[in-house]
Amino acid sequence: MSLKAGIVGLPNVGKSTLFNCLSSAKAQAANFPFCTIDAQMGQVSVPDERLAKLAELVHPGRIVPAVCDIVDIAGLVKGASKGEGLGNQFLANIRECDAIIHVLRCFDDTNIVHVDGSVDPVRDKEIIDMELQLKDLETIESRMQKVEKQARVGGDKQAKIELSVLEAYKAALLQGKSARTVSFETEDEVAAAKNLFLLTTKPVLYVCNVDDQSAKDGNEYTRRVAEAIKDEGAQMLIISAQTEADIAELETYEEKQMFLEDMGLTESGCNRLIKAIYSLLNLQTFITAGEMEVKAWTFRRGWKAPQCAGVIHTDFEKGFIRAEVIKYDDYIKYGSEAAVRDAGKMGVEGKDYEVQDGDIMHFRFNV
C-alpha cells in the first residue's frame, strides 16, 4: 500500500535538510526562501530490529523492510490560501498526502534568515494552521451552498447529514481550530466528513528543529510548542536536523552509534521520525519469513487476515482459506518455524482474525 507523508513548514526552517537525511533523494537546501519550489519525493525504510533478528535464524537471500513515501513540499507564506507565493502549489501537494510533518524552527542562528525576521515557532505554526483552515473554510462554504437547499427544502436525508457535518466543521474553523478537533458519533457522519477531504483533518506530527545542544531535552522554544499543541491531539518530536545531517555523513554503524552516545542519544532522530510517521498513519507490519526473504508488509491497524493477505496479492484475499500465524517472540524463543509448530505455538486463524503488529504470517488460499 502506498502512503505519503508531506514535510511542510515556512521557508528556512530545515525541511529540506531533514528530507535529505531521511531520503536518498536530495532536495536543494540553501539560505533563502522558496529554495524548494517543486515537491520532491523520497522513499524511506521503516527501522525494524525484528527483521535482522529473524534473518539470523532464517538466513534469507535478502531482507526487505517496510517503506513510507516522504514528500518535501515548497515553503509556505501568509496568503497561501489565496494563492500568494507558492500557495496554490503547496495546498495541492499537501492535499495529496495522508499525513503532515510540520517542521518548526526552534533554534537561533543569525546566519540563517527567517522569512518573518525573528524566531517564533508558535507564530510559525499558527501561520500555516490559519492558511490551511482558511482553505478548508472556503471548501466548506462552497459545499454548503450546494447541499443547504437539498437539506432544508428538498428533505434529502443524506444532504441533512452532510449539512450538519459542514456546520460543525465551520463552527470549529471560525474559532481558529482545525477540523481534526471535531469528532462525529454516527457512521453516516464519519463517512460524510471523510468525503470532504479537508486539509486540516489530516493527522499532524510537529517536528521541532533545534540546535545540537537541545537535541536531547529540547529548549524554551520546544516547551512553548508543547504548550500550544496540548489540546490538538497531535504528536511532537524534537530533532536537530543539522545533527542528523552530520550523522548521515558517517560511513559505519559503529561511528554513528558513537556519535549518538556522545550526544546523549540512544537512537537517531531520523529513525524516531520514521517510526513516528508510521504510527501517525496508523500503520503496522506483519512479516513473512523464508529462505528467499524476510519481509515486512504494511497494513492498517485493525485489519483482518484476508485484508492483510491482499497486501501481498489480491488473489490471496479473494481465495483466502486461513492464516498460519507465529508470534514474533515465539519464533525467537524456539528458533525456527518447525520448532514453533512442534511446540504447538503456531496459530491457525480464520477470516475474523485481527492481525497484530509483528505477526509472522503464512497464508493459505485457493483461486
GROMACS .gro file of C-alpha atoms in nm:
model
  367
    1MET     CA    1   0.000   0.000   0.000
    2SER     CA    2   0.130   0.342  -0.095
    3LEU     CA    3   0.101   0.617   0.167
    4LYS     CA    4   0.262   0.958   0.176
    5ALA     CA    5   0.364   1.199   0.450
    6GLY     CA    6   0.432   1.558   0.346
    7ILE     CA    7   0.702   1.768   0.514
    8VAL     CA    8   0.575   2.125   0.543
    9GLY     CA    9   0.679   2.449   0.708
   10LEU     CA   10   0.777   2.808   0.645
   11PRO     CA   11   1.089   2.873   0.434
   12ASN     CA   12   1.425   2.815   0.606
   13VAL     CA   13   1.304   2.603   0.897
   14GLY     CA   14   1.509   2.296   0.798
   15LYS     CA   15   1.257   2.098   0.591
   16SER     CA   16   1.488   2.012   0.306
   17THR     CA   17   1.782   1.935   0.535
   18LEU     CA   18   1.562   1.690   0.721
   19PHE     CA   19   1.429   1.543   0.397
   20ASN     CA   20   1.783   1.490   0.272
   21CYS     CA   21   1.867   1.297   0.590
   22LEU     CA   22   1.559   1.079   0.553
   23SER     CA   23   1.584   1.005   0.185
   24SER     CA   24   1.839   0.923  -0.076
   25ALA     CA   25   1.672   1.189  -0.290
   26LYS     CA   26   1.847   1.525  -0.247
   27ALA     CA   27   1.628   1.832  -0.219
   28GLN     CA   28   1.808   2.162  -0.272
   29ALA     CA   29   1.891   2.329   0.060
   30ALA     CA   30   2.002   2.691   0.078
   31ASN     CA   31   1.975   3.002   0.289
   32PHE     CA   32   1.694   3.183   0.110
   33PRO     CA   33   1.314   3.148   0.086
   34PHE     CA   34   1.146   2.932  -0.182
   35CYS     CA   35   1.460   2.728  -0.239
   36THR     CA   36   1.235   2.424  -0.264
   37ILE     CA   37   0.992   2.505  -0.545
   38ASP     CA   38   0.876   2.162  -0.656
   39ALA     CA   39   0.761   1.888  -0.419
   40GLN     CA   40   1.025   1.615  -0.413
   41MET     CA   41   0.955   1.253  -0.332
   42GLY     CA   42   1.173   1.015  -0.137
   43GLN     CA   43   1.113   0.664  -0.008
   44VAL     CA   44   1.243   0.569   0.335
   45SER     CA   45   1.277   0.233   0.506
   46VAL     CA   46   1.096   0.187   0.835
   47PRO     CA   47   1.350   0.082   1.102
   48ASP     CA   48   1.259  -0.260   1.243
   49GLU     CA   49   1.512  -0.450   1.452
   50ARG     CA   50   1.295  -0.763   1.435
   51LEU     CA   51   1.386  -0.827   1.071
   52ALA     CA   52   1.758  -0.859   1.141
   53LYS     CA   53   1.696  -1.096   1.433
   54LEU     CA   54   1.472  -1.316   1.221
   55ALA     CA   55   1.729  -1.314   0.942
   56GLU     CA   56   1.988  -1.455   1.184
   57LEU     CA   57   1.762  -1.758   1.225
   58VAL     CA   58   1.625  -1.796   0.872
   59HIS     CA   59   1.933  -1.694   0.668
   60PRO     CA   60   1.728  -1.544   0.382
   61GLY     CA   61   1.856  -1.423   0.048
   62ARG     CA   62   1.754  -1.068   0.139
   63ILE     CA   63   1.583  -0.852   0.399
   64VAL     CA   64   1.304  -0.621   0.276
   65PRO     CA   65   1.185  -0.356   0.524
   66ALA     CA   66   0.856  -0.169   0.508
   67VAL     CA   67   0.876   0.169   0.335
   68CYS     CA   68   0.700   0.505   0.354
   69ASP     CA   69   0.692   0.784   0.095
   70ILE     CA   70   0.808   1.127   0.212
   71VAL     CA   71   0.735   1.445   0.017
   72ASP     CA   72   0.932   1.767   0.064
   73ILE     CA   73   0.678   2.040  -0.010
   74ALA     CA   74   0.757   2.401  -0.103
   75GLY     CA   75   0.773   2.654   0.181
   76LEU     CA   76   0.455   2.845   0.257
   77VAL     CA   77   0.391   3.212   0.345
   78LYS     CA   78   0.096   3.421   0.458
   79GLY     CA   79  -0.174   3.440   0.191
   80ALA     CA   80  -0.118   3.089   0.056
   81SER     CA   81  -0.489   3.013   0.085
   82LYS     CA   82  -0.545   3.290  -0.171
   83GLY     CA   83  -0.263   3.173  -0.395
   84GLU     CA   84   0.013   3.403  -0.261
   85GLY     CA   85   0.372   3.291  -0.313
   86LEU     CA   86   0.362   2.922  -0.398
   87GLY     CA   87   0.035   2.878  -0.210
   88ASN     CA   88  -0.169   2.700  -0.476
   89GLN     CA   89   0.110   2.453  -0.539
   90PHE     CA   90   0.166   2.399  -0.167
   91LEU     CA   91  -0.201   2.329  -0.099
   92ALA     CA   92  -0.235   2.095  -0.396
   93ASN     CA   93   0.068   1.895  -0.282
   94ILE     CA   94  -0.049   1.870   0.077
   95ARG     CA   95  -0.395   1.757  -0.032
   96GLU     CA   96  -0.234   1.451  -0.192
   97CYS     CA   97  -0.060   1.348   0.133
   98ASP     CA   98  -0.202   1.120   0.402
   99ALA     CA   99  -0.028   1.296   0.693
  100ILE     CA  100   0.155   1.621   0.763
  101ILE     CA  101   0.504   1.652   0.912
  102HIS     CA  102   0.512   2.016   1.024
  103VAL     CA  103   0.868   2.136   1.080
  104LEU     CA  104   0.912   2.429   1.320
  105ARG     CA  105   1.232   2.629   1.364
  106CYS     CA  106   1.331   2.612   1.731
  107PHE     CA  107   1.688   2.741   1.712
  108ASP     CA  108   1.865   3.076   1.690
  109ASP     CA  109   2.119   3.140   1.414
  110THR     CA  110   2.188   3.488   1.279
  111ASN     CA  111   2.341   3.332   0.967
  112ILE     CA  112   2.011   3.174   0.861
  113VAL     CA  113   1.742   3.417   0.753
  114HIS     CA  114   1.390   3.377   0.893
  115VAL     CA  115   1.120   3.478   0.649
  116ASP     CA  116   0.940   3.680   0.920
  117GLY     CA  117   1.254   3.831   1.072
  118SER     CA  118   1.253   3.651   1.408
  119VAL     CA  119   1.232   3.303   1.557
  120ASP     CA  120   0.889   3.218   1.695
  121PRO     CA  121   0.776   2.858   1.632
  122VAL     CA  122   0.427   2.909   1.777
  123ARG     CA  123   0.367   3.203   1.543
  124ASP     CA  124   0.503   2.998   1.251
  125LYS     CA  125   0.272   2.710   1.339
  126GLU     CA  126  -0.026   2.944   1.354
  127ILE     CA  127   0.055   3.091   1.011
  128ILE     CA  128   0.033   2.752   0.843
  129ASP     CA  129  -0.264   2.646   1.054
  130MET     CA  130  -0.451   2.961   0.953
  131GLU     CA  131  -0.379   2.918   0.582
  132LEU     CA  132  -0.498   2.557   0.585
  133GLN     CA  133  -0.804   2.650   0.791
  134LEU     CA  134  -0.895   2.933   0.553
  135LYS     CA  135  -0.873   2.698   0.257
  136ASP     CA  136  -1.093   2.444   0.437
  137LEU     CA  137  -1.342   2.717   0.525
  138GLU     CA  138  -1.358   2.810   0.158
  139THR     CA  139  -1.420   2.447   0.067
  140ILE     CA  140  -1.693   2.411   0.330
  141GLU     CA  141  -1.878   2.730   0.240
  142SER     CA  142  -1.877   2.633  -0.127
  143ARG     CA  143  -2.013   2.290  -0.043
  144MET     CA  144  -2.277   2.429   0.192
  145GLN     CA  145  -2.424   2.635  -0.088
  146LYS     CA  146  -2.487   2.314  -0.282
  147VAL     CA  147  -2.636   2.098  -0.006
  148GLU     CA  148  -2.824   2.352   0.206
  149LYS     CA  149  -3.123   2.376  -0.030
  150GLN     CA  150  -3.139   1.997  -0.068
  151ALA     CA  151  -3.137   1.955   0.310
  152ARG     CA  152  -3.376   2.229   0.412
  153VAL     CA  153  -3.619   2.236   0.118
  154GLY     CA  154  -3.588   1.901  -0.054
  155GLY     CA  155  -3.571   1.696   0.265
  156ASP     CA  156  -3.280   1.487   0.137
  157LYS     CA  157  -3.168   1.270   0.433
  158GLN     CA  158  -2.807   1.240   0.315
  159ALA     CA  159  -2.790   1.615   0.250
  160LYS     CA  160  -2.909   1.681   0.606
  161ILE     CA  161  -2.631   1.463   0.747
  162GLU     CA  162  -2.370   1.633   0.531
  163LEU     CA  163  -2.501   1.978   0.623
  164SER     CA  164  -2.473   1.903   0.996
  165VAL     CA  165  -2.113   1.789   0.940
  166LEU     CA  166  -2.033   2.103   0.742
  167GLU     CA  167  -2.185   2.323   1.011
  168ALA     CA  168  -1.981   2.153   1.284
  169TYR     CA  169  -1.661   2.198   1.086
  170LYS     CA  170  -1.742   2.559   1.003
  171ALA     CA  171  -1.802   2.644   1.370
  172ALA     CA  172  -1.463   2.497   1.468
  173LEU     CA  173  -1.275   2.669   1.186
  174LEU     CA  174  -1.429   3.007   1.269
  175GLN     CA  175  -1.288   2.962   1.621
  176GLY     CA  176  -0.940   2.908   1.476
  177LYS     CA  177  -0.948   2.533   1.537
  178SER     CA  178  -0.853   2.268   1.283
  179ALA     CA  179  -1.112   2.024   1.151
  180ARG     CA  180  -0.934   1.732   1.317
  181THR     CA  181  -1.052   1.861   1.657
  182VAL     CA  182  -1.415   1.782   1.559
  183SER     CA  183  -1.547   1.430   1.620
  184PHE     CA  184  -1.866   1.261   1.500
  185GLU     CA  185  -2.073   0.983   1.652
  186THR     CA  186  -2.255   0.807   1.368
  187GLU     CA  187  -2.110   0.611   1.078
  188ASP     CA  188  -2.302   0.829   0.831
  189GLU     CA  189  -2.145   1.145   0.976
  190VAL     CA  190  -1.798   0.993   0.971
  191ALA     CA  191  -1.843   0.890   0.607
  192ALA     CA  192  -1.971   1.236   0.510
  193ALA     CA  193  -1.677   1.401   0.688
  194LYS     CA  194  -1.424   1.175   0.515
  195ASN     CA  195  -1.564   1.258   0.172
  196LEU     CA  196  -1.487   1.628   0.219
  197PHE     CA  197  -1.107   1.567   0.204
  198LEU     CA  198  -1.028   1.868   0.421
  199LEU     CA  199  -0.667   1.970   0.473
  200THR     CA  200  -0.692   2.014   0.849
  201THR     CA  201  -0.839   1.668   0.911
  202LYS     CA  202  -0.503   1.514   0.822
  203PRO     CA  203  -0.300   1.383   1.119
  204VAL     CA  204  -0.006   1.606   1.214
  205LEU     CA  205   0.336   1.546   1.367
  206TYR     CA  206   0.515   1.863   1.478
  207VAL     CA  207   0.892   1.834   1.439
  208CYS     CA  208   1.084   2.089   1.644
  209ASN     CA  209   1.415   2.151   1.468
  210VAL     CA  210   1.664   2.250   1.739
  211ASP     CA  211   2.037   2.318   1.772
  212ASP     CA  212   2.282   2.041   1.866
  213GLN     CA  213   2.278   2.128   2.237
  214SER     CA  214   1.899   2.095   2.256
  215ALA     CA  215   1.867   1.766   2.066
  216LYS     CA  216   1.821   1.558   2.382
  217ASP     CA  217   1.598   1.767   2.609
  218GLY     CA  218   1.466   2.050   2.391
  219ASN     CA  219   1.467   2.418   2.485
  220GLU     CA  220   1.237   2.706   2.565
  221TYR     CA  221   1.107   2.712   2.208
  222THR     CA  222   1.005   2.344   2.218
  223ARG     CA  223   0.835   2.389   2.553
  224ARG     CA  224   0.627   2.670   2.405
  225VAL     CA  225   0.529   2.447   2.113
  226ALA     CA  226   0.430   2.165   2.351
  227GLU     CA  227   0.204   2.405   2.539
  228ALA     CA  228   0.050   2.537   2.217
  229ILE     CA  229  -0.047   2.194   2.081
  230LYS     CA  230  -0.155   2.023   2.405
  231ASP     CA  231  -0.525   2.027   2.309
  232GLU     CA  232  -0.479   1.925   1.944
  233GLY     CA  233  -0.421   1.556   1.992
  234ALA     CA  234  -0.110   1.594   1.774
  235GLN     CA  235   0.234   1.441   1.831
  236MET     CA  236   0.560   1.631   1.872
  237LEU     CA  237   0.920   1.526   1.813
  238ILE     CA  238   1.246   1.710   1.890
  239ILE     CA  239   1.520   1.673   1.628
  240SER     CA  240   1.837   1.858   1.531
  241ALA     CA  241   1.836   1.843   1.151
  242GLN     CA  242   2.199   1.954   1.140
  243THR     CA  243   2.298   1.675   1.380
  244GLU     CA  244   2.113   1.426   1.161
  245ALA     CA  245   2.298   1.562   0.857
  246ASP     CA  246   2.630   1.508   1.038
  247ILE     CA  247   2.531   1.151   1.130
  248ALA     CA  248   2.433   1.079   0.770
  249GLU     CA  249   2.788   1.166   0.658
  250LEU     CA  250   2.942   0.893   0.878
  251GLU     CA  251   3.016   0.570   0.698
  252THR     CA  252   2.983   0.291   0.954
  253TYR     CA  253   2.714   0.192   1.202
  254GLU     CA  254   2.970   0.197   1.483
  255GLU     CA  255   3.070   0.557   1.405
  256LYS     CA  256   2.708   0.664   1.405
  257GLN     CA  257   2.639   0.495   1.739
  258MET     CA  258   2.945   0.659   1.897
  259PHE     CA  259   2.828   0.997   1.769
  260LEU     CA  260   2.483   0.940   1.920
  261GLU     CA  261   2.631   0.834   2.254
  262ASP     CA  262   2.841   1.150   2.264
  263MET     CA  263   2.521   1.347   2.212
  264GLY     CA  264   2.346   1.156   2.491
  265LEU     CA  265   2.105   0.993   2.246
  266THR     CA  266   2.014   0.624   2.206
  267GLU     CA  267   1.861   0.643   1.858
  268SER     CA  268   1.892   0.882   1.566
  269GLY     CA  269   1.625   1.143   1.519
  270CYS     CA  270   1.560   1.016   1.167
  271ASN     CA  271   1.480   0.667   1.297
  272ARG     CA  272   1.248   0.812   1.559
  273LEU     CA  273   1.084   1.032   1.298
  274ILE     CA  274   1.023   0.747   1.053
  275LYS     CA  275   0.869   0.534   1.329
  276ALA     CA  276   0.654   0.829   1.438
  277ILE     CA  277   0.532   0.883   1.080
  278TYR     CA  278   0.442   0.515   1.054
  279SER     CA  279   0.248   0.537   1.380
  280LEU     CA  280   0.086   0.866   1.274
  281LEU     CA  281  -0.054   0.695   0.964
  282ASN     CA  282  -0.194   0.421   1.190
  283LEU     CA  283   0.025   0.160   1.021
  284GLN     CA  284   0.172  -0.166   1.144
  285THR     CA  285   0.367  -0.452   0.986
  286PHE     CA  286   0.327  -0.825   0.955
  287ILE     CA  287   0.624  -1.033   0.844
  288THR     CA  288   0.685  -1.318   0.604
  289ALA     CA  289   0.999  -1.522   0.670
  290GLY     CA  290   1.156  -1.779   0.440
  291GLU     CA  291   1.476  -1.876   0.263
  292MET     CA  292   1.412  -1.629  -0.018
  293GLU     CA  293   1.347  -1.325   0.202
  294VAL     CA  294   1.241  -1.184   0.534
  295LYS     CA  295   0.997  -0.909   0.450
  296ALA     CA  296   0.785  -0.656   0.638
  297TRP     CA  297   0.443  -0.581   0.490
  298THR     CA  298   0.244  -0.270   0.575
  299PHE     CA  299  -0.117  -0.282   0.690
  300ARG     CA  300  -0.359  -0.057   0.876
  301ARG     CA  301  -0.415  -0.121   1.245
  302GLY     CA  302  -0.730  -0.328   1.289
  303TRP     CA  303  -0.720  -0.509   0.955
  304LYS     CA  304  -0.834  -0.871   0.940
  305ALA     CA  305  -0.632  -1.159   0.797
  306PRO     CA  306  -0.787  -1.155   0.444
  307GLN     CA  307  -0.716  -0.782   0.405
  308CYS     CA  308  -0.354  -0.838   0.501
  309ALA     CA  309  -0.332  -1.130   0.260
  310GLY     CA  310  -0.445  -0.889  -0.012
  311VAL     CA  311  -0.143  -0.668   0.060
  312ILE     CA  312   0.076  -0.946  -0.083
  313HIS     CA  313  -0.155  -1.023  -0.376
  314THR     CA  314  -0.524  -0.966  -0.449
  315ASP     CA  315  -0.564  -1.339  -0.524
  316PHE     CA  316  -0.458  -1.415  -0.166
  317GLU     CA  317  -0.753  -1.213  -0.037
  318LYS     CA  318  -1.007  -1.342  -0.290
  319GLY     CA  319  -0.922  -1.706  -0.226
  320PHE     CA  320  -0.835  -1.676   0.144
  321ILE     CA  321  -0.871  -2.003   0.337
  322ARG     CA  322  -0.674  -1.948   0.657
  323ALA     CA  323  -0.365  -1.784   0.801
  324GLU     CA  324  -0.089  -1.961   0.990
  325VAL     CA  325   0.042  -1.718   1.250
  326ILE     CA  326   0.354  -1.722   1.465
  327LYS     CA  327   0.412  -1.455   1.726
  328TYR     CA  328   0.750  -1.288   1.689
  329ASP     CA  329   0.861  -1.367   2.045
  330ASP     CA  330   0.777  -1.736   1.995
  331TYR     CA  331   0.979  -1.751   1.672
  332ILE     CA  332   1.280  -1.601   1.850
  333LYS     CA  333   1.235  -1.832   2.150
  334TYR     CA  334   1.208  -2.158   1.955
  335GLY     CA  335   1.441  -2.064   1.669
  336SER     CA  336   1.253  -2.197   1.366
  337GLU     CA  337   0.909  -2.243   1.217
  338ALA     CA  338   0.931  -2.620   1.264
  339ALA     CA  339   1.020  -2.586   1.632
  340VAL     CA  340   0.732  -2.343   1.687
  341ARG     CA  341   0.494  -2.587   1.519
  342ASP     CA  342   0.622  -2.878   1.732
  343ALA     CA  343   0.573  -2.668   2.046
  344GLY     CA  344   0.209  -2.606   1.949
  345LYS     CA  345   0.264  -2.231   1.927
  346MET     CA  346   0.155  -2.182   1.566
  347GLY     CA  347  -0.193  -2.037   1.542
  348VAL     CA  348  -0.436  -2.127   1.263
  349GLU     CA  349  -0.665  -1.827   1.212
  350GLY     CA  350  -0.972  -1.759   1.001
  351LYS     CA  351  -1.129  -1.458   0.830
  352ASP     CA  352  -1.211  -1.278   1.155
  353TYR     CA  353  -0.857  -1.276   1.294
  354GLU     CA  354  -0.729  -0.924   1.359
  355VAL     CA  355  -0.363  -0.919   1.259
  356GLN     CA  356  -0.121  -0.786   1.520
  357ASP     CA  357   0.199  -0.589   1.468
  358GLY     CA  358   0.493  -0.825   1.422
  359ASP     CA  359   0.286  -1.134   1.339
  360ILE     CA  360   0.477  -1.375   1.118
  361MET     CA  361   0.221  -1.491   0.861
  362HIS     CA  362   0.174  -1.765   0.606
  363PHE     CA  363  -0.148  -1.751   0.404
  364ARG     CA  364  -0.335  -2.048   0.260
  365PHE     CA  365  -0.558  -1.961  -0.036
  366ASN     CA  366  -0.732  -2.112  -0.337
  367VAL     CA  367  -0.833  -1.934  -0.659
   0.00000   0.00000   0.00000
